[in-house]
Every structure is written in C-alpha cells, then in structure tokens.
C-alpha cells in the first residue's frame, strides 16, 4: 500500500495544465504514492485535447484525504483561475475544522508569455495555503533543473500565443522534481 497520498487538483481549458497534471500523477505513482487526479470545470474543456477522458471533479474529501496537494491553474491576470479559486474557496468548513493544515502543498501554472504572471499566480495561490496552515514546499533552487526552468515558486510553462507549445523536457523535469520533493518532505514530516 502507498504510504503517501497525493491529490492533484487543477483547472485546464486548452490541455496544457491537464498534461502537466498527468505528468505529476505518473511521477508520484512511480515514487510509490497513491494519487487522486481531479479536474475542476470539466465542461469548460469540451472539445479540447484530452477532454474526453478528463478526471472527475474534486471534492473537499480529496484535499482532506491527501498528505500532499498540488494545485494547477493557468494564469489569470497574475492570479488563480476563477474555476479553481471557487473550489478552493468552498473549503471553508474544512479549514475551520483544521483539516487542511499540516499538509504539503505546491503549485503549477501556465501562461501564454514568459512574463505572463506565473510567479504572481503561484504566490497568490500560496496566500490561501498559508491561511490553511499548510506547508508550502516550493521547489526553490534545490535541483539543477530549476536553474533551467527558472521558477523557484513552482513549475510554469509558456504555451505561446496560440496555446500550442508542447510540454517538453524542461517542464517535465521541473514537474518531476517538484512532486518528488513534495513527497519526500511529506514523508519526512510523517516519519
């Protein structure tokens, strides 16, 4: 049985965040974690790549269940996309009961341009995590891959003006490092 439970909860319309989330899930499973992959706003992605096999919608139980929670969102004016924010904001009862505290959290994002608000989006996300009493485990510059992708706050991908730049090695390596680090820290905290 897996000793670490990872919930990957995300919003994706064009398929980029979905691709990133699936990479995180595969890496977490390879590390021996039990994974719940959940997508908010499924109806928004109809007709987009991968929309036919989108994961189920998340519930508060997915966050409560997890040791590690990874949130994914496209940038929206340097902030978390509304659909994901609505889900996060629905967790008030669980927050009030202290059920969201003492978990490892990290985030991933995508934007059309290099300076499209990725860092601001992740920092905005982490403001909520601090209110939860969560433990933000950003990748920092703890691996050589982070000097290549350049985002110490999480993982970000630039999709290009047409949202069609594929998720390639630089991003997948950064995703692998982020989820592996989050699982490692969670296991240390549990030990």
GROMACS .gro file of C-alpha atoms in nm:
model
  191
    1UNK     CA    1   0.000   0.000   0.000
    2UNK     CA    2   0.119   0.351  -0.080
    3UNK     CA    3   0.244   0.544   0.219
    4UNK     CA    4   0.189   0.894   0.077
    5UNK     CA    5  -0.139   1.021  -0.063
    6UNK     CA    6  -0.119   1.287  -0.334
    7UNK     CA    7  -0.415   1.490  -0.463
    8UNK     CA    8  -0.355   1.677  -0.789
    9UNK     CA    9  -0.636   1.926  -0.837
   10UNK     CA   10  -0.636   2.153  -1.139
   11UNK     CA   11  -0.822   2.363  -1.392
   12UNK     CA   12  -0.736   2.333  -1.762
   13UNK     CA   13  -0.911   2.451  -2.075
   14UNK     CA   14  -0.651   2.418  -2.351
   15UNK     CA   15  -0.498   2.093  -2.220
   16UNK     CA   16  -0.162   2.227  -2.101
   17UNK     CA   17  -0.238   2.212  -1.729
   18UNK     CA   18  -0.401   1.871  -1.786
   19UNK     CA   19  -0.079   1.744  -1.948
   20UNK     CA   20   0.126   1.880  -1.659
   21UNK     CA   21  -0.108   1.725  -1.402
   22UNK     CA   22  -0.088   1.384  -1.566
   23UNK     CA   23   0.291   1.401  -1.563
   24UNK     CA   24   0.284   1.481  -1.191
   25UNK     CA   25   0.049   1.187  -1.130
   26UNK     CA   26   0.269   0.942  -1.322
   27UNK     CA   27   0.581   1.054  -1.136
   28UNK     CA   28   0.407   1.036  -0.797
   29UNK     CA   29   0.279   0.685  -0.871
   30UNK     CA   30   0.629   0.580  -0.979
   31UNK     CA   31   0.751   0.706  -0.640
   32UNK     CA   32   0.502   0.476  -0.468
   33UNK     CA   33   0.236   0.734  -0.383
   34UNK     CA   34  -0.138   0.683  -0.411
   35UNK     CA   35  -0.276   0.953  -0.641
   36UNK     CA   36  -0.611   1.121  -0.695
   37UNK     CA   37  -0.618   1.325  -1.015
   38UNK     CA   38  -0.909   1.572  -1.018
   39UNK     CA   39  -1.013   1.843  -1.266
   40UNK     CA   40  -1.242   2.136  -1.190
   41UNK     CA   41  -1.456   2.287  -1.464
   42UNK     CA   42  -1.474   1.978  -1.683
   43UNK     CA   43  -1.745   2.129  -1.902
   44UNK     CA   44  -1.518   2.422  -1.994
   45UNK     CA   45  -1.279   2.190  -2.177
   46UNK     CA   46  -1.528   2.019  -2.407
   47UNK     CA   47  -1.375   1.969  -2.750
   48UNK     CA   48  -1.021   2.044  -2.631
   49UNK     CA   49  -0.741   1.783  -2.643
   50UNK     CA   50  -0.791   1.520  -2.371
   51UNK     CA   51  -1.137   1.645  -2.279
   52UNK     CA   52  -1.297   1.306  -2.336
   53UNK     CA   53  -1.100   1.141  -2.057
   54UNK     CA   54  -1.091   1.422  -1.802
   55UNK     CA   55  -1.074   1.312  -1.438
   56UNK     CA   56  -1.373   1.357  -1.212
   57UNK     CA   57  -1.445   1.683  -1.032
   58UNK     CA   58  -1.268   1.726  -0.696
   59UNK     CA   59  -1.442   1.727  -0.361
   60UNK     CA   60  -1.329   1.858  -0.026
   61UNK     CA   61  -1.263   1.496   0.071
   62UNK     CA   62  -0.981   1.479  -0.186
   63UNK     CA   63  -0.793   1.756  -0.006
   64UNK     CA   64  -0.868   1.619   0.343
   65UNK     CA   65  -0.755   1.271   0.233
   66UNK     CA   66  -0.419   1.385   0.095
   67UNK     CA   67  -0.078   1.428   0.254
   68UNK     CA   68   0.037   1.628  -0.049
   69UNK     CA   69  -0.188   1.862  -0.250
   70UNK     CA   70  -0.072   2.002  -0.584
   71UNK     CA   71  -0.287   2.274  -0.738
   72UNK     CA   72  -0.262   2.361  -1.108
   73UNK     CA   73  -0.404   2.668  -1.278
   74UNK     CA   74  -0.348   2.878  -1.586
   75UNK     CA   75  -0.260   3.237  -1.506
   76UNK     CA   76  -0.547   3.483  -1.497
   77UNK     CA   77  -0.406   3.833  -1.471
   78UNK     CA   78  -0.137   3.709  -1.233
   79UNK     CA   79  -0.390   3.520  -1.024
   80UNK     CA   80  -0.553   3.180  -0.983
   81UNK     CA   81  -0.820   3.100  -1.245
   82UNK     CA   82  -1.171   3.157  -1.114
   83UNK     CA   83  -1.286   2.796  -1.153
   84UNK     CA   84  -1.006   2.665  -0.929
   85UNK     CA   85  -1.049   2.954  -0.687
   86UNK     CA   86  -1.419   2.873  -0.648
   87UNK     CA   87  -1.324   2.517  -0.549
   88UNK     CA   88  -1.058   2.636  -0.306
   89UNK     CA   89  -1.299   2.890  -0.156
   90UNK     CA   90  -1.551   2.610  -0.098
   91UNK     CA   91  -1.316   2.453   0.156
   92UNK     CA   92  -1.414   2.690   0.439
   93UNK     CA   93  -1.573   2.423   0.660
   94UNK     CA   94  -1.265   2.200   0.631
   95UNK     CA   95  -1.036   2.496   0.701
   96UNK     CA   96  -1.242   2.589   1.008
   97UNK     CA   97  -1.202   2.235   1.142
   98UNK     CA   98  -0.825   2.242   1.085
   99UNK     CA   99  -0.843   1.963   0.826
  100UNK     CA  100  -0.634   2.149   0.566
  101UNK     CA  101  -0.340   2.223   0.796
  102UNK     CA  102  -0.009   2.038   0.819
  103UNK     CA  103  -0.020   1.910   0.462
  104UNK     CA  104   0.241   1.972   0.193
  105UNK     CA  105   0.121   2.200  -0.089
  106UNK     CA  106   0.277   2.320  -0.415
  107UNK     CA  107   0.153   2.469  -0.741
  108UNK     CA  108   0.199   2.466  -1.115
  109UNK     CA  109   0.082   2.704  -1.384
  110UNK     CA  110   0.100   2.806  -1.749
  111UNK     CA  111   0.075   3.132  -1.939
  112UNK     CA  112   0.095   3.243  -2.300
  113UNK     CA  113   0.405   3.457  -2.247
  114UNK     CA  114   0.727   3.427  -2.048
  115UNK     CA  115   0.631   3.706  -1.812
  116UNK     CA  116   0.262   3.630  -1.815
  117UNK     CA  117   0.211   3.630  -1.439
  118UNK     CA  118   0.331   3.281  -1.346
  119UNK     CA  119   0.515   3.379  -1.028
  120UNK     CA  120   0.235   3.610  -0.916
  121UNK     CA  121  -0.018   3.333  -0.978
  122UNK     CA  122   0.175   3.087  -0.762
  123UNK     CA  123   0.228   3.343  -0.486
  124UNK     CA  124  -0.144   3.424  -0.492
  125UNK     CA  125  -0.221   3.055  -0.457
  126UNK     CA  126   0.021   3.024  -0.165
  127UNK     CA  127  -0.150   3.307   0.024
  128UNK     CA  128  -0.451   3.078   0.062
  129UNK     CA  129  -0.231   2.784   0.162
  130UNK     CA  130  -0.081   2.994   0.442
  131UNK     CA  131  -0.434   3.060   0.570
  132UNK     CA  132  -0.495   2.685   0.564
  133UNK     CA  133  -0.192   2.630   0.786
  134UNK     CA  134  -0.043   2.428   0.502
  135UNK     CA  135   0.325   2.373   0.441
  136UNK     CA  136   0.431   2.524   0.109
  137UNK     CA  137   0.706   2.312  -0.041
  138UNK     CA  138   0.808   2.504  -0.348
  139UNK     CA  139   1.095   2.354  -0.546
  140UNK     CA  140   1.318   2.655  -0.486
  141UNK     CA  141   1.656   2.613  -0.647
  142UNK     CA  142   1.708   2.270  -0.491
  143UNK     CA  143   1.788   2.094  -0.818
  144UNK     CA  144   1.985   2.187  -1.127
  145UNK     CA  145   1.665   2.170  -1.333
  146UNK     CA  146   1.533   2.477  -1.155
  147UNK     CA  147   1.816   2.687  -1.296
  148UNK     CA  148   1.689   2.588  -1.642
  149UNK     CA  149   1.315   2.650  -1.595
  150UNK     CA  150   1.386   2.948  -1.368
  151UNK     CA  151   1.081   2.931  -1.144
  152UNK     CA  152   1.159   2.866  -0.776
  153UNK     CA  153   0.792   2.909  -0.674
  154UNK     CA  154   0.658   2.601  -0.853
  155UNK     CA  155   0.652   2.496  -1.215
  156UNK     CA  156   0.545   2.718  -1.502
  157UNK     CA  157   0.511   2.652  -1.872
  158UNK     CA  158   0.487   2.904  -2.157
  159UNK     CA  159   0.223   2.794  -2.407
  160UNK     CA  160   0.281   3.061  -2.673
  161UNK     CA  161   0.025   3.292  -2.829
  162UNK     CA  162  -0.179   3.003  -2.970
  163UNK     CA  163  -0.160   2.787  -2.655
  164UNK     CA  164   0.010   2.515  -2.856
  165UNK     CA  165   0.370   2.497  -2.731
  166UNK     CA  166   0.408   2.137  -2.612
  167UNK     CA  167   0.514   2.046  -2.261
  168UNK     CA  168   0.871   1.931  -2.318
  169UNK     CA  169   1.176   1.815  -2.123
  170UNK     CA  170   1.248   2.138  -1.934
  171UNK     CA  171   0.895   2.145  -1.792
  172UNK     CA  172   0.862   1.770  -1.733
  173UNK     CA  173   1.195   1.761  -1.549
  174UNK     CA  174   1.081   2.051  -1.330
  175UNK     CA  175   0.746   1.878  -1.265
  176UNK     CA  176   0.922   1.554  -1.172
  177UNK     CA  177   1.146   1.739  -0.927
  178UNK     CA  178   0.858   1.930  -0.769
  179UNK     CA  179   0.640   1.627  -0.700
  180UNK     CA  180   0.934   1.416  -0.585
  181UNK     CA  181   1.043   1.690  -0.344
  182UNK     CA  182   0.687   1.734  -0.211
  183UNK     CA  183   0.655   1.359  -0.148
  184UNK     CA  184   0.999   1.342   0.015
  185UNK     CA  185   0.922   1.630   0.251
  186UNK     CA  186   0.581   1.482   0.336
  187UNK     CA  187   0.743   1.150   0.423
  188UNK     CA  188   0.998   1.326   0.644
  189UNK     CA  189   0.720   1.507   0.827
  190UNK     CA  190   0.530   1.181   0.880
  191UNK     CA  191   0.842   0.996   0.996
   0.00000   0.00000   0.00000
